[in-house]
Structures are given as C-alpha cells and as structure tokens.
Coordinates of C-alpha atoms and ligand atoms in Angstrom, one line a residue:
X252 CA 59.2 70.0 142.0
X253 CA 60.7 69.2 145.3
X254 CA 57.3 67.9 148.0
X255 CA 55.3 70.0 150.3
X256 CA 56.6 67.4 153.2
X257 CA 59.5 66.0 153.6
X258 CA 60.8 63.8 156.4
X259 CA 63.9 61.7 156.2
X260 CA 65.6 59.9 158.9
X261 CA 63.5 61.1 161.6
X262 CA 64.4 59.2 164.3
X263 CA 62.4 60.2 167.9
X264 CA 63.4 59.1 171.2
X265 CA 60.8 59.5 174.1
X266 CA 62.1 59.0 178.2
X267 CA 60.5 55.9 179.2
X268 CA 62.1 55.2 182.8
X269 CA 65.7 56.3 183.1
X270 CA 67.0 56.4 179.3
X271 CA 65.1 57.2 176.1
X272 CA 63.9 54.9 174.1
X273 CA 63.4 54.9 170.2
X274 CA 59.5 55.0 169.3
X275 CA 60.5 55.7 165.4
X276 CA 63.6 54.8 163.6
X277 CA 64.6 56.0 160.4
X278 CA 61.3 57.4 159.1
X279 CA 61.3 59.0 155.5
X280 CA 58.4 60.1 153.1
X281 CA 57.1 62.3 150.9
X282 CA 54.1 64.4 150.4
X283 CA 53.8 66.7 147.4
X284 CA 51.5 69.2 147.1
X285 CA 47.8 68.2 146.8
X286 CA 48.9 64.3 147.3
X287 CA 47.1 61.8 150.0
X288 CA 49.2 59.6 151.5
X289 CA 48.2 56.9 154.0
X290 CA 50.1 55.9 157.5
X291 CA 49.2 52.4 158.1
X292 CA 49.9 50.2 161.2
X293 CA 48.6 48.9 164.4
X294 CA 48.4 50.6 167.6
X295 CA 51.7 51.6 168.8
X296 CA 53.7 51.4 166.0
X297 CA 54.6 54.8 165.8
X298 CA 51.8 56.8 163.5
X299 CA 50.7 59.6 165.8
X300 CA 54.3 60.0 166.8
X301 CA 55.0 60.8 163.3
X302 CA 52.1 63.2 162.9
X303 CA 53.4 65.0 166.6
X304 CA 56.8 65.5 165.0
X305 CA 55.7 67.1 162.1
X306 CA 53.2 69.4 163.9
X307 CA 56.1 70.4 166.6
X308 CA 54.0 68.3 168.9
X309 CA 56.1 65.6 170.3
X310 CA 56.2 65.0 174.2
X311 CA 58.3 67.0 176.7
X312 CA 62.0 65.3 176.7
X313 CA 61.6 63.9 173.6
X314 CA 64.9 63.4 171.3
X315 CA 64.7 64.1 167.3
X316 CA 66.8 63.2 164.7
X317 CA 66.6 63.8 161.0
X318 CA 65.2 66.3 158.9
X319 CA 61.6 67.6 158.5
X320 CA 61.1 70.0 155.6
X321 CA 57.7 71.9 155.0
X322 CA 58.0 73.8 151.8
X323 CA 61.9 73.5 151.7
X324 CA 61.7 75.1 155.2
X325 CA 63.6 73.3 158.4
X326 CA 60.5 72.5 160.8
X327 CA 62.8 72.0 163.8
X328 CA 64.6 75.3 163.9
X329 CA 61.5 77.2 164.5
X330 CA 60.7 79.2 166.7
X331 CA 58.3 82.0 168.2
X332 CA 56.2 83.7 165.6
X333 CA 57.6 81.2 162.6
X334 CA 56.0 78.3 164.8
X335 CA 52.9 80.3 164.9
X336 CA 52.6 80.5 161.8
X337 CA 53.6 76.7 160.9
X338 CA 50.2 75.8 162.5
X339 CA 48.3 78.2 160.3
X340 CA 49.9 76.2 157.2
X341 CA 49.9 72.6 158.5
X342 CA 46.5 71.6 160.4
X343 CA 46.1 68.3 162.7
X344 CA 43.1 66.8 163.3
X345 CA 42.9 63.6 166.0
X346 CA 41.2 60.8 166.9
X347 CA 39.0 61.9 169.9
X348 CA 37.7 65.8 169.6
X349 CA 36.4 65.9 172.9
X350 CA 40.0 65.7 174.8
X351 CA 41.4 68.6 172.1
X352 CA 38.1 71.1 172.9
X353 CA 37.8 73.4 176.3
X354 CA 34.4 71.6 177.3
X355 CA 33.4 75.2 179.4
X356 CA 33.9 77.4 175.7
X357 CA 31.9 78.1 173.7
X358 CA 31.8 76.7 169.7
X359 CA 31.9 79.8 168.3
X360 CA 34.8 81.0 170.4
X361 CA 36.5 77.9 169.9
X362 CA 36.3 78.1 166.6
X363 CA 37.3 81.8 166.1
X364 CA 40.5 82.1 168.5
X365 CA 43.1 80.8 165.6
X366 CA 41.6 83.5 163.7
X367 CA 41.8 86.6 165.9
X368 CA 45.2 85.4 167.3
X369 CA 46.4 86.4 164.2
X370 CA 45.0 89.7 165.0
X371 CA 44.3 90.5 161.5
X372 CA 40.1 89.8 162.3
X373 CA 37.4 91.4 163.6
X374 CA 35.0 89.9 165.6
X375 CA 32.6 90.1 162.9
X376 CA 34.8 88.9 160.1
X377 CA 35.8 85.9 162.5
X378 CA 32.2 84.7 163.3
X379 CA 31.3 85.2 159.3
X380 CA 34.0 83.1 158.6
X381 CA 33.9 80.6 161.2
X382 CA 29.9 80.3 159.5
X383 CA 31.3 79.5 156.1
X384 CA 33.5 76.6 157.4
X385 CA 30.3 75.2 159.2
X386 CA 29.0 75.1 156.4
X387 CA 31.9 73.6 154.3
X388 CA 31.9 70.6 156.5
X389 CA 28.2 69.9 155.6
X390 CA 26.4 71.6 159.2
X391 CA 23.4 73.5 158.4
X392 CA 22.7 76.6 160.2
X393 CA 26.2 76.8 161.6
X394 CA 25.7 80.3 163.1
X395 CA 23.5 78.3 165.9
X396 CA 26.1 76.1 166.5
X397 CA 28.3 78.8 168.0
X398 CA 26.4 79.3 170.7
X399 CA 26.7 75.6 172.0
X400 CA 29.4 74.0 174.2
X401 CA 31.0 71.0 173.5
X402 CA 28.9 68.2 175.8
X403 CA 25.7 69.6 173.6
X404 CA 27.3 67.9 170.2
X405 CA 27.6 64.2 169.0
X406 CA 30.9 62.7 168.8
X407 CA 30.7 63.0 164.7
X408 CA 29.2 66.9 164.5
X409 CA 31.9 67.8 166.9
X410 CA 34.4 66.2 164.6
X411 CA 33.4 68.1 162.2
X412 CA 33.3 71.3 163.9
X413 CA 37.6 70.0 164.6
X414 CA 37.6 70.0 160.8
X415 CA 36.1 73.4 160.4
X416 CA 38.8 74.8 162.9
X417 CA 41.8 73.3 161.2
X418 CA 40.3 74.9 158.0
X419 CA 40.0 77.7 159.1
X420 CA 43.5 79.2 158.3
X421 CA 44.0 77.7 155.3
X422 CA 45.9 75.3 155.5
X423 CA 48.2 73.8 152.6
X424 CA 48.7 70.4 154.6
X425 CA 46.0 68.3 156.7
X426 CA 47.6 65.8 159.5
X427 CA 44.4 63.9 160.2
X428 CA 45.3 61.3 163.1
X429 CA 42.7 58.8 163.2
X430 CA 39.9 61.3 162.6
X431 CA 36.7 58.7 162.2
X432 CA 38.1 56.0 164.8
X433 CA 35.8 57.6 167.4
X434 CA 32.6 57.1 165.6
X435 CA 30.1 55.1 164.8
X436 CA 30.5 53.4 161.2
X437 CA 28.0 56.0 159.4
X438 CA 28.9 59.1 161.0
X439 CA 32.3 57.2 160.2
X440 CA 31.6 57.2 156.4
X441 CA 30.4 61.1 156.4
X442 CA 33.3 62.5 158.2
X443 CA 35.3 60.8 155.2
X444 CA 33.5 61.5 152.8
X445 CA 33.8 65.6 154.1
X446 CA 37.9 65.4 154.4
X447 CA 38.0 63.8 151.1
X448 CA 35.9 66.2 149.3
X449 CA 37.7 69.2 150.9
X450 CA 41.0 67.8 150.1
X451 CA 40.3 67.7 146.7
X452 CA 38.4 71.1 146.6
X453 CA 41.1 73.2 148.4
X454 CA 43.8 71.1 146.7
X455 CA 45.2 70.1 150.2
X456 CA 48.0 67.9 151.1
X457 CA 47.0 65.1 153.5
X458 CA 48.8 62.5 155.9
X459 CA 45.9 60.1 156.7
X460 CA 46.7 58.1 159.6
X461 CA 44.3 55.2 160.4
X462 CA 45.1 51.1 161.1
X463 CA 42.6 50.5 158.1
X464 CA 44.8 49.4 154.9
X465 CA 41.6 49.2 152.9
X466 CA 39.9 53.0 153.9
X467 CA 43.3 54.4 153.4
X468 CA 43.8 52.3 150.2
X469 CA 40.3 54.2 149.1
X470 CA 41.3 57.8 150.1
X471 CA 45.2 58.1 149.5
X472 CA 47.5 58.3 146.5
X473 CA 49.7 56.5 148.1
X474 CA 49.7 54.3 151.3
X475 CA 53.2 53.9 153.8
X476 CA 53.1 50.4 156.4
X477 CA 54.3 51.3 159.4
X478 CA 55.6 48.6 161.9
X479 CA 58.1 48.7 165.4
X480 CA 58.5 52.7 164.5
X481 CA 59.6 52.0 161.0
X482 CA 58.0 52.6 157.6
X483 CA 57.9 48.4 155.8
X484 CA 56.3 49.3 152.7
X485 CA 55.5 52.4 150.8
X486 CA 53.8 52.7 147.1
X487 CA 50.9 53.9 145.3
X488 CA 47.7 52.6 147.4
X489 CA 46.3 50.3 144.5
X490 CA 49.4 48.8 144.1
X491 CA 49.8 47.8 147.9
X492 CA 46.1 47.1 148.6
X493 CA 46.2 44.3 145.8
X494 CA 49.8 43.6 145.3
X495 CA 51.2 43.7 148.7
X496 CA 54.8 42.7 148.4
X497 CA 55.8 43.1 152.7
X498 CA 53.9 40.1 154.5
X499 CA 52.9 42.5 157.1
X500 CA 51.1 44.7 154.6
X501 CA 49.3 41.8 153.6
X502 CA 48.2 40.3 156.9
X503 CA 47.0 43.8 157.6
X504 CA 45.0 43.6 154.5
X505 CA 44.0 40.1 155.1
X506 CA 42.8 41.0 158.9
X507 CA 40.0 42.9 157.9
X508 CA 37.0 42.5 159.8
X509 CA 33.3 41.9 158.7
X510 CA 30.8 44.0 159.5
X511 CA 29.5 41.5 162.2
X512 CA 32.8 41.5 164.4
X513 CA 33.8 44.6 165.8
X514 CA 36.6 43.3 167.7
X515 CA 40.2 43.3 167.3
X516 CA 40.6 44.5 163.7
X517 CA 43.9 42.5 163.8
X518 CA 43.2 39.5 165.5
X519 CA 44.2 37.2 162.4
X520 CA 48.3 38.3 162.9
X521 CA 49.6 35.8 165.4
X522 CA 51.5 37.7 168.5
X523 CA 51.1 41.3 169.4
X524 CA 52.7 44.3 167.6
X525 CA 56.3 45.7 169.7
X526 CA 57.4 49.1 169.9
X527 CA 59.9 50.2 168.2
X528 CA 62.6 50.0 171.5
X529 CA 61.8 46.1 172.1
X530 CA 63.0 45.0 168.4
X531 CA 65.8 42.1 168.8
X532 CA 68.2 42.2 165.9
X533 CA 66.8 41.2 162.3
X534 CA 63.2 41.9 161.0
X535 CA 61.2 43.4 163.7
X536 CA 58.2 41.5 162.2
X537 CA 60.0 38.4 162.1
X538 CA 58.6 36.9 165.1
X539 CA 54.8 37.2 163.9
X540 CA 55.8 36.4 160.2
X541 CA 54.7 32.7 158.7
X542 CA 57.0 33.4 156.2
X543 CA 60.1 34.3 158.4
X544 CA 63.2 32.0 157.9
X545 CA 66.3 32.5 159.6
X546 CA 68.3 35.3 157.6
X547 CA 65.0 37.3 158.4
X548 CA 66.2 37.0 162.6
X549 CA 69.6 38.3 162.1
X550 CA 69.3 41.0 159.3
X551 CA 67.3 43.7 159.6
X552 CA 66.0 44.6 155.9
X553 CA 66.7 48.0 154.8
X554 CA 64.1 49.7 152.4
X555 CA 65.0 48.7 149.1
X556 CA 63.2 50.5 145.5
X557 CA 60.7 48.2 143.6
X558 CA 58.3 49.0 141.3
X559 CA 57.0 52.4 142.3
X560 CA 57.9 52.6 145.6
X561 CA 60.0 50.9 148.4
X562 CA 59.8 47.5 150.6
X563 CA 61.9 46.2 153.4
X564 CA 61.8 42.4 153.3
X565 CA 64.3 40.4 152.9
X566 CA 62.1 37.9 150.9
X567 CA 59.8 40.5 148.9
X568 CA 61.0 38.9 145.5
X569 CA 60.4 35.8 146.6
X570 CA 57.1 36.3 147.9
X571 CA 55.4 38.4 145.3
X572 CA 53.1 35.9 143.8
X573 CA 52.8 34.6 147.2
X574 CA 51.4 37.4 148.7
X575 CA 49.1 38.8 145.7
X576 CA 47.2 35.0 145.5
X577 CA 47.0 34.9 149.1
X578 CA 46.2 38.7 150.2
X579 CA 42.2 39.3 150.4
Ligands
ADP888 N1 54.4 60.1 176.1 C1 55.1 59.0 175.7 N2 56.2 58.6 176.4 C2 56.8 57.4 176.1 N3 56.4 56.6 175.1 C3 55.3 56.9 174.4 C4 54.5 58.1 174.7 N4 53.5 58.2 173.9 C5 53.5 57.1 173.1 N5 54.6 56.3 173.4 C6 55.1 55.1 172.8 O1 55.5 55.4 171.5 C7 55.2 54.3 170.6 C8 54.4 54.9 169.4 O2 53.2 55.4 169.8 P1 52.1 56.1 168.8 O3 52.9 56.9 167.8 O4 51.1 56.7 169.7 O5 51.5 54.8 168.1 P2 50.2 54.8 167.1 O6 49.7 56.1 166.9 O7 50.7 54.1 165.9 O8 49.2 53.9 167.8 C9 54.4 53.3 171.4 O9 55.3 52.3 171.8 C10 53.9 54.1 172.6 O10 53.8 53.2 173.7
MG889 MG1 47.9 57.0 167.3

C-alpha cells in the first residue's frame, strides 16, 4: 500500500536578502496511514518548514522542489477549492495557540468557521459538534467554553481548544508543530497524552515535530533527525532512541536535560546548530562532531539503508557499538 504522505526531494528555498537561500535540502519520508512519525532537531534546522510545505503554508517568495504526495495526490498543483479541501484532510497544530487565534472572537465561533465554510452546517449542527470535540480533548462543559475569548483561557486549555478545531473536519493526517513546547511540564504531559489517544482512536496519521528525541521516541512509530535542513537518521523510534547509529542522533539523546535544569535542552553538543544555507562542503555536522575525521569535511554523506531505516554518516558502521554504549 503506497503511504498517506509522501515527500521526496523537497528542497525549499526562502529569500533571505538578495538571493534565496536553501532552508531544506533533499527531504524525503514517509507516513502511512495511521503511522506516528517523529521530526527531530534543534531550532532552525528546518522542522516547521517541513510541516509549512506540506500544509501549502510556506512563506511568500518561497522556492519548492520535489514532490509532496497526500493520498497519491500532487500537493503543489492545487489550487482553489482542492486547497480547501486539503486542509479539511490534513490538520496543523503549532507551537504557540495564542498567535494562530483572533484574540477579539469568540471560542465558539472560532471553533465553528472551518465547519460552516464548508457550507454544508447549520448553526446548530456546528455548535453541537464543535461541543463533542470539547469534549474529546478532555474539557468538561465545553458548551460554556464557546462563549469565552481567547485572553480568558490558559495556555494548555487553549491548546486544546487548537486540537478540537483541527479535529473538527476530520482529518486523516495531524501536522502537530511543537504542540506542548508552550506549556508548563504537566499541562505538557496532558496535551500529549490527548493527541496520543486521539491518534490512535481516530486512526490518524501524525508528523510530530518536537526537539525532544526521547517524547518523540515515546509517541511515534518511527522517529526522522533532522540537522542543516536535511533528514540524518530515520528508523523505527526504539531502534534510534537506544541504538542510535548518526552521532548527532545520539548527542541529541544524550543532551537531555533533568528535571532541575530547564535551560538549553542542548547545551551538551559543542557549537551551535547552522542553517541549512551556511553548510561548507562535507558533513554539515562535522564541525560539532567528536567523532569527525577528515573524509567527514569533504564528503557530504548521502542517506544510505541500514537495518530498518536509513543514516547519513560516513562512519555509522564504524560507530555502532560506539554510539549504543555511549548514548544515554
Ligand atoms: N520567513 C523566513 N524567511 C527566511 N528564512 C526563514 C524564514 N523562516 C525561517 N527561516 C529559516 O529557515 C530555517 C528553518 O527554520 P524552521 O523550519 O523554522 O526551523 P525549526 O522549526 O526546526 O526550528 C532557519 O534557518 C530559519 O532561520
Ligand atoms: Mg519550528
């Protein structure tokens, strides 16, 4: 069976000054139908750009190249109504609900204007429905929620209330972009818990986007490593989490922080993360990797197949008992 989602060699160029610049290069994966998959890195390396292209929602000016299939369908050639109707199929959720709500509307008319767009809904049917969402994303009494504007909601309920409205059309595939960065650690763990149970209720398919190997590790099928605008390392989550076979997979496993420093969550990796335009020739992680030697400067590793998914290191052979005995 061919995958709900399928990008390969989406390449995306944004104008930064005179000329644009690459901000991914090369990206390909896969999400079949009812699958999780994780999209790993730090910030900037590309994640939300990925999530933008897939939802048509990329910046003015911006240059694409590759292919992005939903359902066997070309994403880029639509158009008009068949747009329309993309985002009734493929939902995004993002890291910070407030900037993605009109703070002077209403919940309830927030929540029902994907519905009557459609123009199949009444009122009535709208508000009844917009309820039973509420309620699916664990908020009691929902029908006195409508009523309230935006500022009157936490930060976590309102996330919620993001979830409800990307729900609301049934959607096949979830793009959620950060979705519990925002919070505070418990209303973190409840949002979670909520897109994880609805994902495997409704049988959704999900991109999970977060910097966090180990939350992705416990929600997805399978987790990608993105770095520079490229995907490093893709295979099933277990398999990465414990057996990491890129070294930047396993510094980002390794960089976890304790619950007593809330700082930097990847202050143990040496240097800072580049964008995908400032790579020099060779492995764009080279620089940052203690395991670099000089082939690594010169040639940049193409994704290779290994056991159950792919890598792009040069020395991933090499380093496979390296990186499972020092990882964690
Ligand atoms: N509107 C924009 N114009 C130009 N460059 C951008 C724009 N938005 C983001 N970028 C750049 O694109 C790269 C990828 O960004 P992004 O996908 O947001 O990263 P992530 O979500 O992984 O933190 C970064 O280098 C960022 O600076
Ligand atoms: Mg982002």
């Amino acid at each position: 069976m061919s995958p709900l989602l399928e990008v390969s060699g989406l390449t995306v160029r944004l104008p930064v000054g005179h000329q644009p610049k690459p901000v991914l290069s090369d990206v390909s994966l896969t999400i079949a139908a009812g699958e999780a998959l994780g999209l790993v890195g730090e910030s900037g390396s590309g994640k939300s750009m990925t999530a933008r292209a897939v939802a048509r929602l990329l910046p003015p000016g911006a240059q694409v190249e590759g292919d992005i299939r939903y359902a066997g369908t070309d994403l880029r050639a639509l158009r008009g109504q068949q747009l329309r109707e993309l985002r009734t199929r493929v939902a995004v959720v993002f890291q910070d609900p407030r900037a993605h709500v009109n703070p002077v509307r209403r919940i309830g008319d927030f929540l029902t204007e994907a519905l009557r767009l459609t123009g199949r809904v009444s009122r009535r049917e709208a508000t009844d429905r917009a309820v039973r969402a509420l309620d699916e994303v664990a908020v009691a009494d929902g029908r006195r929620l409508l009523d309230r504007y935006p500022h009157q909601l936490s930060g976590g309920m309102l996330q919620r209330v993001m979830i409800a409205a990307a729900l609301l059309t049934e959607p096949r595939l979830l793009l959620a972009d950060e979705p519990t960065t925002a919070l505070d650690v418990t209303t973190q763990a409840e949002v979670m818990a909520i897109i994880d149970g609805l994902r495997r209720q409704r049988g959704l398919s999900l991109l999970f986007i977060t910097h966090d190997l180990d939350l992705a590790a416990a929600v997805c099928d399978r987790t990608a490593v993105m770095y520079a605008g490229r995907i490093v390392e893709t295979r099933p989550s277990a398999l990465l989490h414990g057996h990491p076979l890129h070294p930047y997979t396993a510094a980002l496993g390794a960089a976890r922080p304790s619950v007593t420093t809330r700082v930097d969550r990847l202050a143990t990796i040496p240097g800072r993360p580049l964008s995908a335009f400032e790579v020099p020739d060779g492995c764009a992680f080279a620089a940052r990797c203690v395991y670099a030697q000089d082939p690594c400067r010169t040639h940049r590793p193409e994704l290779a197949s290994v056991d159950e998914g792919e890598v792009a290191c040069l020395r991933a052979e090499d380093l496979r008992e390296t990186l499972a005995v020092t990882h964690g």
